[in-house]
Coordinates of C-alpha atoms and ligand atoms in Angstrom, one line a residue:
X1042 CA 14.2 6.0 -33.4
X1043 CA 11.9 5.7 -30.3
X1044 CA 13.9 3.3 -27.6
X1045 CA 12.6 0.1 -26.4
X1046 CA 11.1 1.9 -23.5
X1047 CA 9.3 4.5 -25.4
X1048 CA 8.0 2.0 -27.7
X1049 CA 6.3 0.4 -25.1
X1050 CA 4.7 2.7 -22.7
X1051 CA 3.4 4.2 -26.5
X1052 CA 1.5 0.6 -26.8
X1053 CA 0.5 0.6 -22.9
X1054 CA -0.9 4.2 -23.7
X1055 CA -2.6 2.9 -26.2
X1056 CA -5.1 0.6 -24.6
X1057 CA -5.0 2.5 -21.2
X1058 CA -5.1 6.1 -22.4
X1059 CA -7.6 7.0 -19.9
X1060 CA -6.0 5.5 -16.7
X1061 CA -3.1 8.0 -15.8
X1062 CA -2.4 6.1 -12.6
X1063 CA -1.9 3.3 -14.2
X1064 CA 0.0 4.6 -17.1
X1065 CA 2.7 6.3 -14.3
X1066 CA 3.2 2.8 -12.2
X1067 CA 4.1 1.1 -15.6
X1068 CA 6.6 4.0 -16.6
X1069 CA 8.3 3.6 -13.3
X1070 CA 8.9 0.1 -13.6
X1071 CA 9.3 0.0 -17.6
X1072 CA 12.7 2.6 -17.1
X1073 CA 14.4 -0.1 -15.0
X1074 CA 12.8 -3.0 -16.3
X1075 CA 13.4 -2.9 -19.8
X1076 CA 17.0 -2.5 -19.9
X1077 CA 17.0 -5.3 -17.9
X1078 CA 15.2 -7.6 -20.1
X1079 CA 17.1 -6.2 -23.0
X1080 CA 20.3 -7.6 -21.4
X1081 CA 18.8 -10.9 -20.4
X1082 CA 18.7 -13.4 -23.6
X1083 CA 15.7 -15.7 -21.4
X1084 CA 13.2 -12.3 -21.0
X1085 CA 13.9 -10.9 -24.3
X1086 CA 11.6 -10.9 -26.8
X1087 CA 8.9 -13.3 -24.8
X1088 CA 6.7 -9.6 -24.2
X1089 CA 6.3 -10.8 -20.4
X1090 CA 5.9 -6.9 -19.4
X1091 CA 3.2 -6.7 -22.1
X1092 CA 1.5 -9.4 -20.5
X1093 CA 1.9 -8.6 -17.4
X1094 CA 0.5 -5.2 -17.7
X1095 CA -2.7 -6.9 -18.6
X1096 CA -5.3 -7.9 -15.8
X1097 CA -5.8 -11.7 -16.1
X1098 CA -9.5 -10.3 -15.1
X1099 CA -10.8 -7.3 -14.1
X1100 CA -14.5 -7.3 -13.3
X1101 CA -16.7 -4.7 -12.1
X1102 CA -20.5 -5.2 -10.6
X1103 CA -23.3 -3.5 -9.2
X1104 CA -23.1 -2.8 -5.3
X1105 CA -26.8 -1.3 -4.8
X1106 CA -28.1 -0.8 -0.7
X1107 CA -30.5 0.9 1.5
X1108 CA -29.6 4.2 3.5
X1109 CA -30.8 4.7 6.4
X1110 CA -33.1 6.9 5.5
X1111 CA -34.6 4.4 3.3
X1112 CA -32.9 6.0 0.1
X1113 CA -31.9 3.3 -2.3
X1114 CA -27.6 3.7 -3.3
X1115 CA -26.3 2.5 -6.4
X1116 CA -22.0 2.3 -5.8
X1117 CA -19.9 0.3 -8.3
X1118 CA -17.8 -2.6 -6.9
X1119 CA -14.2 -3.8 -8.7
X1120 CA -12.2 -6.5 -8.2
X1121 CA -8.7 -6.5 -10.4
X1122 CA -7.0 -9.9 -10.5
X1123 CA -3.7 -8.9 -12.0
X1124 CA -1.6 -12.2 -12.0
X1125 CA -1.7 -15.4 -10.1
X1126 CA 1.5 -16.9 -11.3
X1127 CA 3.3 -17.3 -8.0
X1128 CA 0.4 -17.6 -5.9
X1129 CA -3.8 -16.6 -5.6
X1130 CA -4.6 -13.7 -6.2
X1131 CA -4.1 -10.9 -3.3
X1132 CA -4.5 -7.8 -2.7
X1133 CA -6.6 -5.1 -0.9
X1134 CA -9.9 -3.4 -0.9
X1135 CA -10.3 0.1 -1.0
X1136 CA -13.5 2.2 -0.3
X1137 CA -13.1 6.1 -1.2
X1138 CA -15.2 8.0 -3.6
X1139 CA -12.2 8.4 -6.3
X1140 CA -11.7 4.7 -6.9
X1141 CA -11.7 3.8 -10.7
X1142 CA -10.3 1.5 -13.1
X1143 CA -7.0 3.2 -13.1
X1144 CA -6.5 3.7 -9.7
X1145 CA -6.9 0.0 -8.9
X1146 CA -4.9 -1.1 -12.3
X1147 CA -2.2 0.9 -10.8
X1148 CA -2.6 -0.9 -7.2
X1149 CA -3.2 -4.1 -8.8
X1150 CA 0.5 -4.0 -11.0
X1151 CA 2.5 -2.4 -8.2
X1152 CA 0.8 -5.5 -5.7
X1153 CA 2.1 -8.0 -8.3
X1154 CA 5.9 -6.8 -7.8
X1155 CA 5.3 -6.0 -4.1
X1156 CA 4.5 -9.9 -3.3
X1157 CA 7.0 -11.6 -5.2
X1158 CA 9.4 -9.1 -2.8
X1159 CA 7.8 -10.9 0.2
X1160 CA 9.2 -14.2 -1.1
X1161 CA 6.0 -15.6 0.3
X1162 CA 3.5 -17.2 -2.2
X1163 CA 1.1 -14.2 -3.4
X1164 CA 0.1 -13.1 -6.8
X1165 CA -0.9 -9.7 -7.0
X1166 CA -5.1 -8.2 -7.3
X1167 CA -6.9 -5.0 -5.8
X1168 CA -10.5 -4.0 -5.5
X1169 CA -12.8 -1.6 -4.0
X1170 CA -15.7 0.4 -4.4
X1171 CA -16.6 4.3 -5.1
X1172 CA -18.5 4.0 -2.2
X1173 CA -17.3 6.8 0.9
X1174 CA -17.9 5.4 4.3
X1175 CA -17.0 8.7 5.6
X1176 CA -20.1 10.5 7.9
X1177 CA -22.3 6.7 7.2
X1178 CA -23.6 5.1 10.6
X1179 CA -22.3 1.1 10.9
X1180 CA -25.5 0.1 9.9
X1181 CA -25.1 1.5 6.5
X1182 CA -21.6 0.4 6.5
X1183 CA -23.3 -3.0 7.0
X1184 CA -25.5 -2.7 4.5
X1185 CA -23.0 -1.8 1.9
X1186 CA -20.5 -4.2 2.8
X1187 CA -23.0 -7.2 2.8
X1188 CA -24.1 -6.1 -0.6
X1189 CA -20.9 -5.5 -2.1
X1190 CA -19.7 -9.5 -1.3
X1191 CA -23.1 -10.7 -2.3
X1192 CA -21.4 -10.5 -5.6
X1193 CA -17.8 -10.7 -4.8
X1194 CA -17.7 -14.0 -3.0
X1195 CA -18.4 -16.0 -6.6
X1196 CA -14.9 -14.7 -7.8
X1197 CA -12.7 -15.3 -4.6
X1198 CA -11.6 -18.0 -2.2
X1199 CA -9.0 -18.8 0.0
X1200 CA -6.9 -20.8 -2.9
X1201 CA -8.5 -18.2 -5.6
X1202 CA -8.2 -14.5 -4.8
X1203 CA -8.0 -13.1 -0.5
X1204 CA -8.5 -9.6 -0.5
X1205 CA -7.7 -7.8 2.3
X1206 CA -8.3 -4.0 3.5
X1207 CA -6.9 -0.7 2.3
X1208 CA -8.6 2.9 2.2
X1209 CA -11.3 2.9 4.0
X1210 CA -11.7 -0.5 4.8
X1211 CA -10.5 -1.7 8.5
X1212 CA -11.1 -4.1 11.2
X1213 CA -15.1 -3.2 10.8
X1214 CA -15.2 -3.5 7.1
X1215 CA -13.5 -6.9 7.0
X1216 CA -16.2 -8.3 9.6
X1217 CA -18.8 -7.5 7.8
X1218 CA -17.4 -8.8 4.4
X1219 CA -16.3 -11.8 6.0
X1220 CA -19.3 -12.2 7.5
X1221 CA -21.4 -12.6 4.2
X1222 CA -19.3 -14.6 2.2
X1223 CA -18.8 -17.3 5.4
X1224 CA -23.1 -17.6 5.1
X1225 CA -23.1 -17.6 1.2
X1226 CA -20.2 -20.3 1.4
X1227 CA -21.2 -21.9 4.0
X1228 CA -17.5 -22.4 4.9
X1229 CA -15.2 -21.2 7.9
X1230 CA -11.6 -19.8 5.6
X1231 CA -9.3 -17.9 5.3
X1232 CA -10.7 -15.7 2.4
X1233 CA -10.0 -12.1 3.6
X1234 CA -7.1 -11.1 5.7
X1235 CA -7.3 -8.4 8.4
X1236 CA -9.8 -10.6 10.4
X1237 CA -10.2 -10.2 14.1
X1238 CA -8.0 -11.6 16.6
X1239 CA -11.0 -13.8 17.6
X1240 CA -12.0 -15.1 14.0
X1241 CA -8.8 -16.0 12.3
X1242 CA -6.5 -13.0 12.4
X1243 CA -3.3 -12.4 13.2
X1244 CA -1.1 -11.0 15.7
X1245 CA 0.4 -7.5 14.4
X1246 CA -1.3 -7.3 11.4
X1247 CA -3.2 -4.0 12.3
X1248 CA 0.6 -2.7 12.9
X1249 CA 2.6 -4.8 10.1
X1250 CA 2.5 -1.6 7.2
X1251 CA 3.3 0.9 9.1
X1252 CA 5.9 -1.1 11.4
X1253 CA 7.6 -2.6 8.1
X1254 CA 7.8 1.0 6.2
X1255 CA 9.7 2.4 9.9
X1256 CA 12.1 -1.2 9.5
X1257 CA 12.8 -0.4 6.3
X1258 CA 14.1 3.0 6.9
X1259 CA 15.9 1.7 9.6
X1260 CA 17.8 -0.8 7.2
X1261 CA 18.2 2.1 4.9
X1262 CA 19.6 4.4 7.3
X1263 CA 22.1 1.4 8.5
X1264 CA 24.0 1.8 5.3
X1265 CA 24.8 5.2 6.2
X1266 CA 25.9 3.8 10.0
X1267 CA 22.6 6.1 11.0
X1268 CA 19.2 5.0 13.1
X1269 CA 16.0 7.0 13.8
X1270 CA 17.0 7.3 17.6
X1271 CA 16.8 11.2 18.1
X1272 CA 15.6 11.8 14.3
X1273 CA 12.7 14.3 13.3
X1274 CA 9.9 12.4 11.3
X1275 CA 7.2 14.0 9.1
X1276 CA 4.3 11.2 8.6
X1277 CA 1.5 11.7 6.1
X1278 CA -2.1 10.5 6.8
X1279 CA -3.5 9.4 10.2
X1280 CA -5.0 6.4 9.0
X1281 CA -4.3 2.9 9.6
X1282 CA -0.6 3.1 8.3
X1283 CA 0.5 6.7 9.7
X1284 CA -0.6 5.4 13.3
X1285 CA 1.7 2.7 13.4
X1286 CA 4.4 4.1 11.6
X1287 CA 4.2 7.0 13.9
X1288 CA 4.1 4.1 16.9
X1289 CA 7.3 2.3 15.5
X1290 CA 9.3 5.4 15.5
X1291 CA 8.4 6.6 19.0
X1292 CA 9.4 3.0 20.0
X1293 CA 12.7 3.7 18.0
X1294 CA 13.4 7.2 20.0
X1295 CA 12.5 9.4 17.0
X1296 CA 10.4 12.6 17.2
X1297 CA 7.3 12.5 15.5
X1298 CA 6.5 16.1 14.2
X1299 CA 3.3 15.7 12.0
X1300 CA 0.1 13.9 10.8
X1301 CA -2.3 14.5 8.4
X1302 CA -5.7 14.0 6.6
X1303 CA -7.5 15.1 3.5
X1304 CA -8.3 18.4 5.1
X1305 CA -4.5 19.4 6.2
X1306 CA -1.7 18.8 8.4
X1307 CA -1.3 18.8 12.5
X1308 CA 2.4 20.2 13.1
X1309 CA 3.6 19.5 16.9
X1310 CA 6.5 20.7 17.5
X1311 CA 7.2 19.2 20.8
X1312 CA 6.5 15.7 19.6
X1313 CA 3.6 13.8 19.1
X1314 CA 4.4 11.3 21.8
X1315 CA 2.7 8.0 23.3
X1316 CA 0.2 9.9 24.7
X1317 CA -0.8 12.1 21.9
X1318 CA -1.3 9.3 19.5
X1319 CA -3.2 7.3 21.6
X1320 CA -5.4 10.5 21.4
X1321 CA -5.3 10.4 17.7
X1322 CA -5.9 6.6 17.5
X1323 CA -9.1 6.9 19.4
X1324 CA -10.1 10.1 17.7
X1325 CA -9.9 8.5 13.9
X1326 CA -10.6 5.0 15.1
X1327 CA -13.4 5.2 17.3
X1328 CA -15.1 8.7 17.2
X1329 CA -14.0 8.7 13.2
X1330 CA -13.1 12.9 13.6
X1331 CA -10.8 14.7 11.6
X1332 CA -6.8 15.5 12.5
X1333 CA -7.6 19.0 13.1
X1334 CA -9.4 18.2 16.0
X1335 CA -6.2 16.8 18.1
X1336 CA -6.1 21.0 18.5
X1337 CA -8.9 20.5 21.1
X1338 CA -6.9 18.6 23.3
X1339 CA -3.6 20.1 22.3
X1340 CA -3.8 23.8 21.4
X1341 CA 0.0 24.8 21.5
X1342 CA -0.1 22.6 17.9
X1343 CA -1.2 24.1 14.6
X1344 CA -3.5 23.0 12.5
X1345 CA -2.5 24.1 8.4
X1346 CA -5.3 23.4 6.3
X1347 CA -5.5 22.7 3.1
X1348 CA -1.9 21.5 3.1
X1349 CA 0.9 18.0 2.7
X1350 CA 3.3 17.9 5.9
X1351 CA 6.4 17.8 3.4
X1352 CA 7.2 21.8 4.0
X1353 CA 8.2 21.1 7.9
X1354 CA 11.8 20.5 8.5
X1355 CA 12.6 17.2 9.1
X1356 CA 15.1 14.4 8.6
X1357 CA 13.1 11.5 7.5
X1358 CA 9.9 11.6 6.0
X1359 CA 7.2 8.9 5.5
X1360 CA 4.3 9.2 2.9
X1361 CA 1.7 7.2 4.1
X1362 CA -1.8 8.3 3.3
X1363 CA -2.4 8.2 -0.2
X1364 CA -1.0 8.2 -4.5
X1365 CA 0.1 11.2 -5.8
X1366 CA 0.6 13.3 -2.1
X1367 CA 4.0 14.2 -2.9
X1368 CA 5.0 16.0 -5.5
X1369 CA 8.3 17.4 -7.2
X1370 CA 8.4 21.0 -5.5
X1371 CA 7.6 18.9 -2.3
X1372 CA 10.8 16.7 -2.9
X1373 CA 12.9 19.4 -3.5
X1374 CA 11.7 21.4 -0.2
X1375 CA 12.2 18.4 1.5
X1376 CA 15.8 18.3 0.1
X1377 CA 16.7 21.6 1.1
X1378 CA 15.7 21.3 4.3
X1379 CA 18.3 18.7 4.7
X1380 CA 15.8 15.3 4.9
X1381 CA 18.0 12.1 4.4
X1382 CA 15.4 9.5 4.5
X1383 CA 12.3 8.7 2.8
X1384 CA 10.4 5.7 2.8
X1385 CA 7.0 4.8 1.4
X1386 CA 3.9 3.6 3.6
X1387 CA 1.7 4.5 1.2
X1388 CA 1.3 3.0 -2.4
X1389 CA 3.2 5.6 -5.0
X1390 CA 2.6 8.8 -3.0
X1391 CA 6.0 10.5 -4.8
X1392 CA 5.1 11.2 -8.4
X1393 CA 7.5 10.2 -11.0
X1394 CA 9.1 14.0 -10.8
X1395 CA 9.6 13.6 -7.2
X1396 CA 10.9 10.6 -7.0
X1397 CA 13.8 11.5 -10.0
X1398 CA 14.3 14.4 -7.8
X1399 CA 15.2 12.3 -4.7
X1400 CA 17.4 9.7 -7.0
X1401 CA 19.4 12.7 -8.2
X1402 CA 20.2 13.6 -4.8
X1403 CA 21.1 10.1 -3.4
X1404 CA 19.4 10.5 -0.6
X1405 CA 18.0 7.5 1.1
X1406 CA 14.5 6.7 -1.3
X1407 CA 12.3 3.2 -1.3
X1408 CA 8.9 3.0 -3.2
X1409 CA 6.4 1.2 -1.8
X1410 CA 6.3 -1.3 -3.1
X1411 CA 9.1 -2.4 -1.1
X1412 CA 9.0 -0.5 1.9
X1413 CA 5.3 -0.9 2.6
X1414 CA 5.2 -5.1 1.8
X1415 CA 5.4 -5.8 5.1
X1416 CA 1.1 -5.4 5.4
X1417 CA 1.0 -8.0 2.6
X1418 CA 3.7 -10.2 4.0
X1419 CA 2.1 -10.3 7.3
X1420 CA -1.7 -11.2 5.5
X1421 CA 0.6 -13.9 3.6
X1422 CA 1.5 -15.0 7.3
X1423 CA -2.4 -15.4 8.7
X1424 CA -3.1 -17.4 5.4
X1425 CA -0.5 -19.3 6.8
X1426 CA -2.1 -19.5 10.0
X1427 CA -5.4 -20.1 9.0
X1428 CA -4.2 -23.1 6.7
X1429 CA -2.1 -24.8 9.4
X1430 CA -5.3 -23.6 12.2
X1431 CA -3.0 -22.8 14.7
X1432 CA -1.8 -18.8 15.9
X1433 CA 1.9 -17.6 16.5
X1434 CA 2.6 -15.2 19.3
X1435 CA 3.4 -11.3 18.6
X1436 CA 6.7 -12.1 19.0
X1437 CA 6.9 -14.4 16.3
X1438 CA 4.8 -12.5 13.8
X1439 CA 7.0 -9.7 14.2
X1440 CA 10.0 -11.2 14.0
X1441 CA 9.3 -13.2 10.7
X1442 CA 7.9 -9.2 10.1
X1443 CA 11.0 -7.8 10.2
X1444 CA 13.2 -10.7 8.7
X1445 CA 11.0 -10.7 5.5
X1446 CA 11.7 -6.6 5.6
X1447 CA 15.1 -7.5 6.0
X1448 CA 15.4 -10.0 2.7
X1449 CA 12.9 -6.8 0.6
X1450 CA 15.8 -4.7 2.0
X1451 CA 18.9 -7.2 0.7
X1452 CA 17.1 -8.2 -2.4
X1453 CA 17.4 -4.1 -3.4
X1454 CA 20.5 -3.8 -2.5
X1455 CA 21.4 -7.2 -5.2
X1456 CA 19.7 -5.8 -7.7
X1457 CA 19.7 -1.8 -7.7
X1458 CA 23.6 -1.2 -6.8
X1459 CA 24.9 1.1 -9.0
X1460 CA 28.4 1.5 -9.9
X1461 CA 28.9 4.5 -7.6
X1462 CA 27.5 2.4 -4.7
X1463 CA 24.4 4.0 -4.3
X1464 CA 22.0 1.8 -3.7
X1465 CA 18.3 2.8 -6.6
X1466 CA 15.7 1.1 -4.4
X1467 CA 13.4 1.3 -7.2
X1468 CA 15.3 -0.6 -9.6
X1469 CA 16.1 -3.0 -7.3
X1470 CA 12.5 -3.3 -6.4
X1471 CA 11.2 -3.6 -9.8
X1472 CA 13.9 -6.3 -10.9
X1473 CA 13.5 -8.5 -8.0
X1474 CA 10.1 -8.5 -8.3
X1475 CA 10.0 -9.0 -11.8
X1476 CA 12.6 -12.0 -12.2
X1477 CA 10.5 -13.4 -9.8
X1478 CA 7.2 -13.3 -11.5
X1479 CA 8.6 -13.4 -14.6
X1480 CA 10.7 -16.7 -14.1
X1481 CA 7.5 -18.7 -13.0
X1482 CA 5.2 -17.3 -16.3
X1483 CA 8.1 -18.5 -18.2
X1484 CA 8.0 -22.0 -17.0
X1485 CA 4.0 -22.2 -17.2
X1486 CA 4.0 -21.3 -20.9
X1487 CA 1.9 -19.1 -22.4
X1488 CA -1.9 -19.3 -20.9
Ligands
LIG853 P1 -6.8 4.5 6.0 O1 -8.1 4.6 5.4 O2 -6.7 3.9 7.3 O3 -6.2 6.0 6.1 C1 -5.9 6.8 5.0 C2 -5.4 8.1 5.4 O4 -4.9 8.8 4.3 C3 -6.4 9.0 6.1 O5 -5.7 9.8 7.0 C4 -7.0 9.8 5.0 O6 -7.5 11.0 5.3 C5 -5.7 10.0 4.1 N1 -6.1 10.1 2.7 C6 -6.8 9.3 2.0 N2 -7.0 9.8 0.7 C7 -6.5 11.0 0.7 C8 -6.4 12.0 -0.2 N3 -6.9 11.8 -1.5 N4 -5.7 13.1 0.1 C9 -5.1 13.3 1.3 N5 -5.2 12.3 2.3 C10 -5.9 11.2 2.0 O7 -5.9 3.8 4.9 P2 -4.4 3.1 5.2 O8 -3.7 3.8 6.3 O9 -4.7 1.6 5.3 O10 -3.7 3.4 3.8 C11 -2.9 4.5 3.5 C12 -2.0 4.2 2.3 O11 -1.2 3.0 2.6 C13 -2.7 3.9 1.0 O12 -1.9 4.4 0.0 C14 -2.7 2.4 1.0 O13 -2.8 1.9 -0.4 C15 -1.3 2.1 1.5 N6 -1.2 0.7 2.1 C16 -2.0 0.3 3.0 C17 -1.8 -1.0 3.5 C18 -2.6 -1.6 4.7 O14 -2.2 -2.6 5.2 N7 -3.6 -0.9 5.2 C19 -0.8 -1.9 3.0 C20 0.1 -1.3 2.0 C21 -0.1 0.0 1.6 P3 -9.1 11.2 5.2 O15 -9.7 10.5 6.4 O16 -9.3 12.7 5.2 O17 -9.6 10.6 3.9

């Protein structure tokens, strides 16, 4: 007899064969999902996971622009809108040449759980394009991003669907989008997140992912009586996340031993300090270069190419460039070399293996979609801002930051206790989440 679980990832499989992403973000919340359903009489039987693994949309369009060297570009543009029953739609844009259906199904799902965490009113959507701004000039950036919400801007709005970036899209990509659908509209709102300071953004937003995944471990590591003062930290990725993870823990007096990109790993061993990262945020930000670069300016480092960070001794580690980066013979070097701490910046970087391999250790493990909400949290705070037309201080942004990190934090520990004590942050995640979302598509019927 299959179990209840089985049964339905077989039907999932069944419709999504080809969207193995997707497939492995639904497994990880069907195993502690389920069993909870099957012990609560109001879930059971209503097929609310079934439904929710089902896009209430999905769209995709033609994104077609001019290179500069007069070359027409076709690129495909996506926009998932998941499930809107706690709030619009919201959810990123990513830009990266691997971007398909299943990779933004599986960002889209994980998104839905991730703002119902929050608390704050957010349904859960992702988007994106195949398109690669690596090595294109601003002008074709432009160009793309202009065309991309000539189409978009019919399917969001602020009370609809507000994207915000991801992968590839920053600061520059959300001016330009925002830029098109204000002269298509005709309207000044708050329809993407991630503006500029000068146009509707808000304080600490650039820093809220990678500063909420580095207050999560800190909340983590307090119900071991430990802190990151004096720790060794392995960060994954350079981009916008890694940097301000990297910065949180430097603030928190930990030692910050590597980055990364797509072409390899930087390893420092004496730190990369203040200094040194303001070296790195200029090299990826402004001159766009590669990690392996930060060798020019400091040679004692070594540049391993090719390679994840996860083989350097360390005692916490934070995934935070991309899915899939981290993988089970990754988690078990990790383990032996005696790291206590892991918690996602990026969205599913462990793979399933990995992250069993972490739970069967009890060491310290949150997912993502936890540890990493405090991005979305802090968009859901300039929607805020933008409705009430009026901008709170740093200080205010990151303390309601780090409160809503805190209540994520509690809201595991309710519902992923075990018996032995040890607290599974994934099932804690996944429940909360889902009661959540599930609760208010019970009391709106079935539509
Ligand atoms: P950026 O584009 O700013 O940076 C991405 C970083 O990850 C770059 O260093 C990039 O290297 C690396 N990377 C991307 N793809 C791969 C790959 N296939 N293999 C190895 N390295 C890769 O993105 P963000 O920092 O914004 O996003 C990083 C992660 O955090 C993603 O998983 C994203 O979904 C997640 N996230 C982001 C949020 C945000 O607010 N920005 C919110 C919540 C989660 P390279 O330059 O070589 O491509």
């Amino acid at each position: 007899m299959k179990s209840n679980i089985e049964a339905f990832l077989d039907l999932v499989k069944e419709r999504n064969g080809q969207e193995p992403e997707f497939l492995q973000a639904v497994q990880e919340v069907a195993e502690t999902v389920i069993p909870y359903i099957v012990e609560h009489d109001i879930y059971y039987g209503r097929n609310i996971l079934l439904r929710m693994v089902e896009p209430e949309r999905a769209l995709t369009f033609r994104v077609c622009w001019v290179d500069d060297s007069g070359e027409i570009q076709v690129n495909r543009g996506y926009r998932i809108q998941m499930n809107s029953a706690i709030g619009p739609f919201k959810g990123g844009l990513r830009f990266h040449p691997t971007v398909n259906m299943s990779i933004l199904k599986f960002l889209a799902f994980e998104q839905v759980f991730k703002n119902a965490l929050t608390t704050l009113p957010m349904g859960g959507g992702k988007g994106g394009s195949d398109f690669d701004p690596k090595g294109k000039s601003d002008d074709e950036i432009m160009r793309f991003c202009h065309s991309f919400m000539s189409e978009l801007f019919r399917h969001i709005g602020p009370n609809t669907d507000v994207p915000a970036g991801d992968i590839g899209v920053g600061a520059r990509e959300i001016g330009f989008l925002f830029g098109m659908y204000k002269k298509l509209r005709n309207e000044f709102t708050g329809v993407l997140t991630g503006k500029g300071l000068s146009w509707g953004g808000s304080l600490i937003r650039p820093e809220a992912t990678g500063y909420g995944t580095v207050y999560f471990a800190e909340s983590m590591l307090k119900t071991k009586e430990e802190d990151l003062n004096g720790k060794d930290v392995v960060i994954s990725g350079s981009g916008n996340v890694a940097q301000y993870a990297a910065e949180k823990c430097l603030q928190l007096g930990a030692k910050v031993l590597t980055l990364s990109d797509s072409s390899g790993y930087i390893y420092d061993s004496e730190g990369i300090d203040a200094d040194k990262l303001a070296y790195v945020m200029n090299l990826k930000n402004v001159k766009r270069g590669r990690i392996s670069e930060y060798l020019e300016n400091y040679p004692h480092a070594k540049f391993v190419k090719g390679k994840t960070p996860w083989e350097v001794k360390c005692d916490i580690a934070l995934p935070c460039a991309t899915q899939n980066e981290l993988h089970e013979a990754d988690a078990k070097m990790l383990l032996k070399n005696g790291c206590i701490c892991v918690s996602e910046g990026a969205n599913m970087p462990s793979t399933i293996d990995a992250v069993h391999a972490f739970q069967k250790a009890k060491i310290l493990y949150a997912p993502g979609k936890a540890s990493n909400a405090g991005g979305v949290a802090t968009s859901g705070l300039e929607m805020t801002q933008n409705s009430l037309r009026f901008n709170w201080t740093r200080d205010e942004v990151d303390l309601k930051l780090k409160s809503i990190m805190s209540n994520i934090h509690d809201a595991c520990i309710e519902f992923g206790t075990e018996e032995d004590g040890y607290i599974n942050y994934v099932k804690g995640a996944n429940i909360a989440g889902f009661v959540k979302v599930a609760d208010a598509m019970l009391a709106q019927g079935i539509v």
